GROMACS .gro file of C-alpha atoms in nm:
model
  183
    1UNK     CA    1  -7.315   2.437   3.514
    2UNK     CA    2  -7.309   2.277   3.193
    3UNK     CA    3  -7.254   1.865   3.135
    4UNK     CA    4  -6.882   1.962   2.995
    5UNK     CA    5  -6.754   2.134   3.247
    6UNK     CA    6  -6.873   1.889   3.518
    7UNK     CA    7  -6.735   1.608   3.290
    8UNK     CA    8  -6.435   1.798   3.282
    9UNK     CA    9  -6.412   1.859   3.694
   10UNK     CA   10  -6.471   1.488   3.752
   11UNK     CA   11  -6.199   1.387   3.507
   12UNK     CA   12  -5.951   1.607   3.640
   13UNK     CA   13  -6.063   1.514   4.015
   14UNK     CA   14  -5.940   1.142   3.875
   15UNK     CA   15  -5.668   1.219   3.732
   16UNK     CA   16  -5.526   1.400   4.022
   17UNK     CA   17  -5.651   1.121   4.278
   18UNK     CA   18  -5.335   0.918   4.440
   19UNK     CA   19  -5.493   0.692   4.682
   20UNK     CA   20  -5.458   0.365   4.624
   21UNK     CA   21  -5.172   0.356   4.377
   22UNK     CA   22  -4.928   0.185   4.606
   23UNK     CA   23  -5.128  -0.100   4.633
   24UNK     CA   24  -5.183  -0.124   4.328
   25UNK     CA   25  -4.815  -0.102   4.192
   26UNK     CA   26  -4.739  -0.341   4.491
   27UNK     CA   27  -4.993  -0.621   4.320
   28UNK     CA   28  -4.833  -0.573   4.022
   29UNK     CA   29  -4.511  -0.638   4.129
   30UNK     CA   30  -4.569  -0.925   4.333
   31UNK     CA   31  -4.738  -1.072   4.016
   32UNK     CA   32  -4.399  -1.009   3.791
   33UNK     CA   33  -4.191  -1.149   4.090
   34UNK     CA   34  -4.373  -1.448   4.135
   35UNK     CA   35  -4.372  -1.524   3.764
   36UNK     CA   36  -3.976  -1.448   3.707
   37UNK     CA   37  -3.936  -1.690   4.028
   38UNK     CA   38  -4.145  -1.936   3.882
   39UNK     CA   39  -3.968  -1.945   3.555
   40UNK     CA   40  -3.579  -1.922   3.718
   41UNK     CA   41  -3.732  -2.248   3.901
   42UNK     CA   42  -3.867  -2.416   3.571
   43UNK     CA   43  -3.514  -2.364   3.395
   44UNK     CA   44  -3.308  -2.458   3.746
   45UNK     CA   45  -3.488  -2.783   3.693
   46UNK     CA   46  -3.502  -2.844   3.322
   47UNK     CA   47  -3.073  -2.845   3.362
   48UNK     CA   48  -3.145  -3.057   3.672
   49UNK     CA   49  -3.305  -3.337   3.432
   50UNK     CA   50  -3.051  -3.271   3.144
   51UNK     CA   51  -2.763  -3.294   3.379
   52UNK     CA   52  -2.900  -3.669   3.540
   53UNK     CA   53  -2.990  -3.779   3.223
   54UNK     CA   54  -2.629  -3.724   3.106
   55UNK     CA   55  -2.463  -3.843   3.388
   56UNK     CA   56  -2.702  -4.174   3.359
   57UNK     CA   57  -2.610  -4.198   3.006
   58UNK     CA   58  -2.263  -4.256   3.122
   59UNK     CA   59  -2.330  -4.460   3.412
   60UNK     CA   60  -2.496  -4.679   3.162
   61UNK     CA   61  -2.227  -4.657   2.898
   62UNK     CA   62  -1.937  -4.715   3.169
   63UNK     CA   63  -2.122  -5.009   3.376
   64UNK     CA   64  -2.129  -5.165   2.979
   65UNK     CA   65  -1.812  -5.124   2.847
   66UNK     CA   66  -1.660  -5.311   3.201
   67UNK     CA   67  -1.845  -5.606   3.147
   68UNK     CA   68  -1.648  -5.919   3.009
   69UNK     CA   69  -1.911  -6.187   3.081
   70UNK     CA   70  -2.188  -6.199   2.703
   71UNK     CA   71  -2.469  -6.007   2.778
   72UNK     CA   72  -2.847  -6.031   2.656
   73UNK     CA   73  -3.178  -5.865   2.725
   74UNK     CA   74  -3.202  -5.949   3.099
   75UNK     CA   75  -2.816  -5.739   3.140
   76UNK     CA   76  -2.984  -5.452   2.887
   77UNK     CA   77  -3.342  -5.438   3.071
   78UNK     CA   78  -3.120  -5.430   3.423
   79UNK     CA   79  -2.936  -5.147   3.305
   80UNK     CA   80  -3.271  -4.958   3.147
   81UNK     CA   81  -3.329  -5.015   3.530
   82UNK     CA   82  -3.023  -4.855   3.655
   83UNK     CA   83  -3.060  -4.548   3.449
   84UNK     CA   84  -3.425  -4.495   3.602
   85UNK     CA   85  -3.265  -4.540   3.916
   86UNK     CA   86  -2.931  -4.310   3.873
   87UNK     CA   87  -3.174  -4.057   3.713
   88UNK     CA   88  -3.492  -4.032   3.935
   89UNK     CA   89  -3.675  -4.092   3.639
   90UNK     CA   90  -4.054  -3.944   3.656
   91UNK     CA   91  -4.145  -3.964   3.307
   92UNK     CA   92  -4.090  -4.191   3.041
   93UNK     CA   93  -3.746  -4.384   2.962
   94UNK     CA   94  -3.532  -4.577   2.654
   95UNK     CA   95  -3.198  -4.685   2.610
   96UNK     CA   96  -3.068  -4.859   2.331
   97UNK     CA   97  -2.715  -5.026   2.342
   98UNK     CA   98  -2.511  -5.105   2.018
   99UNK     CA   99  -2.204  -5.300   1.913
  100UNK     CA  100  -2.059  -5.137   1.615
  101UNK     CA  101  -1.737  -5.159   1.419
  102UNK     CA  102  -1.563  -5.003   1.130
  103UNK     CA  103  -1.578  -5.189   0.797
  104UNK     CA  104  -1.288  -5.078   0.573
  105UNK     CA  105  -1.397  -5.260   0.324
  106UNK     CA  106  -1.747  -5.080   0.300
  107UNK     CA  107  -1.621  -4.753   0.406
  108UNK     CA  108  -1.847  -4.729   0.677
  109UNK     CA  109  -1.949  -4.817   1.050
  110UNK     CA  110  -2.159  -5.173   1.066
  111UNK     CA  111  -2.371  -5.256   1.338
  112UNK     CA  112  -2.275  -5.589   1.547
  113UNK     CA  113  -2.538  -5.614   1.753
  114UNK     CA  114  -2.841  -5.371   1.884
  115UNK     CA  115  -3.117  -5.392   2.180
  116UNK     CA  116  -3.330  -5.085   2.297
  117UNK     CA  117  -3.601  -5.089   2.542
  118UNK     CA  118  -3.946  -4.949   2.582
  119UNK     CA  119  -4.057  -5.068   2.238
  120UNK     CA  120  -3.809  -4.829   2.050
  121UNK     CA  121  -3.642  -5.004   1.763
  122UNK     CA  122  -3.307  -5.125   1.756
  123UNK     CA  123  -3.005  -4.981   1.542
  124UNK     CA  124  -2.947  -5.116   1.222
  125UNK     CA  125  -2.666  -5.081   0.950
  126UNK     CA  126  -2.872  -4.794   0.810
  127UNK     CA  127  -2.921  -4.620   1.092
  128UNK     CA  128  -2.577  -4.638   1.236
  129UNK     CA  129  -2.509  -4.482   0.864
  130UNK     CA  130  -2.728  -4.214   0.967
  131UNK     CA  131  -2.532  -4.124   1.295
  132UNK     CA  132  -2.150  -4.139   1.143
  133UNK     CA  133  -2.105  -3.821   1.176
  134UNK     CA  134  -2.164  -3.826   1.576
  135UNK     CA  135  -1.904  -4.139   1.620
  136UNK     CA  136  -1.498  -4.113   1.629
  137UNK     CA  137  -1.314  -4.231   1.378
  138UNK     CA  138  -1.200  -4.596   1.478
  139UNK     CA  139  -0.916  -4.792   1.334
  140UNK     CA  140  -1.027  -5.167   1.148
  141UNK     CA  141  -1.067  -5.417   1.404
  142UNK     CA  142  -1.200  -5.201   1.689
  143UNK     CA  143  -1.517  -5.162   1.815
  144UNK     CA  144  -1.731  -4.918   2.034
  145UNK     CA  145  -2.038  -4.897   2.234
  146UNK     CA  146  -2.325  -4.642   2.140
  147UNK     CA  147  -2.518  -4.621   2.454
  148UNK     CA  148  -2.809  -4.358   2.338
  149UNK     CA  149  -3.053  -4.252   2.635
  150UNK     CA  150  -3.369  -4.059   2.657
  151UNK     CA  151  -3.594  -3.956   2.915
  152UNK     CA  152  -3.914  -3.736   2.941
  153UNK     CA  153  -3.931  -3.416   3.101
  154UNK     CA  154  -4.255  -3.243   3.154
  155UNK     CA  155  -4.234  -2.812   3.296
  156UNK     CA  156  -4.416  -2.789   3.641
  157UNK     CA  157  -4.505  -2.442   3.486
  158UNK     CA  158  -4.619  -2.320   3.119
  159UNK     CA  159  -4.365  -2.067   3.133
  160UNK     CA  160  -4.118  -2.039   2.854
  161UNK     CA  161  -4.050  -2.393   2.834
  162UNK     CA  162  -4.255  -2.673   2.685
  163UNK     CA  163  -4.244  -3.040   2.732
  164UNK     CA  164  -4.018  -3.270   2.525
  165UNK     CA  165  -3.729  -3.535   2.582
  166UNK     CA  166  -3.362  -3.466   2.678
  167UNK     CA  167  -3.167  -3.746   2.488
  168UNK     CA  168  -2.800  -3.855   2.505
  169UNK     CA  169  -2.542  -4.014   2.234
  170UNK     CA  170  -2.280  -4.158   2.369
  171UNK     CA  171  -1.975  -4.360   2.241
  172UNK     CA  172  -1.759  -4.550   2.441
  173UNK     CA  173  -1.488  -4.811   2.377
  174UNK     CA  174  -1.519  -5.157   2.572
  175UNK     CA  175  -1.267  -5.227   2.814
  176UNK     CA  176  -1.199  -5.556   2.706
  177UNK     CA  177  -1.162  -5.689   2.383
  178UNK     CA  178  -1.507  -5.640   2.282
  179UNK     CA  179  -1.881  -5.692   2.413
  180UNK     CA  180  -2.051  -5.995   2.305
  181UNK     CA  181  -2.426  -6.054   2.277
  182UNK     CA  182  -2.610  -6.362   2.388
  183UNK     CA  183  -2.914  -6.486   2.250
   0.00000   0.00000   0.00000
């Protein structure tokens, strides 16, 4: 009996050997399943955040564009508060509030006034400029409420998704007259 044909026998004798392939095909998918369940639960939840953080964005924006009474960095830091709240916020959270109003002389949307919290920087003239395009056109004399949001959402899982912020823009006309800010 040569080495070829016995390498030959034992090959074949592997080849044709079934026992154990059920378990094995079982493991492997169990693993599959338990990853596409894993990743259907990171996406279920990424919405989750994106849908609180919109409907806190509005919460925010409607609670501000109600209020008659000035407000000032105690009524801004109170609602940063109420968004955590609304939201269940885990990670990291900003808001920034701004008065604007259409200029028809300049052409162009001017900032009244503008508070953010968390250390992010407030609107200014140029940076309202920058977001035109995301605000309605307003007639002279009216103003609006940018209420912009942002919160920090981190994937239980490294599947698919990575971490990063779901932010809001919203625009909102005050109830009243207009919103005044109090030093």
């Amino acid at each position: 009996m040569s080495i070829r044909n016995t390498l030959r026998r034992f090959l074949a004798y592997w080849r044709d050997d079934c026992s154990g392939a059920t378990a094995i095909e079982g493991v492997l998918a169990a693993a599959m399943l338990v990853s596409w369940y894993a990743m259907a639960y990171q996406f279920t939840d990424a919405f989750r955040v994106k849908t609180a953080n919109t409907k806190g964005a509005f919460t925010v924006a409607d609670a501000i564009s109600r209020e008659k009474a000035p407000v000032n960095v105690a009524y801004i830091d109170g609602l940063h508060k109420l968004f955590d709240y609304v939201t269940n916020a885990q990670g990291e959270t900003w808001i920034r509030i701004s008065s604007i109003y259409w200029d028809d002389d300049a052409k162009k949307f001017q900032r009244e006034w503008s508070y953010a919290t968390n250390g992010k920087p407030p609107h200014t003239n140029a940076s309202i400029a920058l977001e035109e395009d995301r605000i309605p056109s307003m007639p002279v004399g009216d103003t609006a409420i940018v209420v912009e949001t942002s919160m920090q959402y981190n994937p239980m899982f490294g599947l698919g998704l990575g971490a990063g912020a779901h932010q809001n823009f919203v625009v909102t006309r005050p109830r009243g007259p207009r919103i005044v800010w109090e030093d």
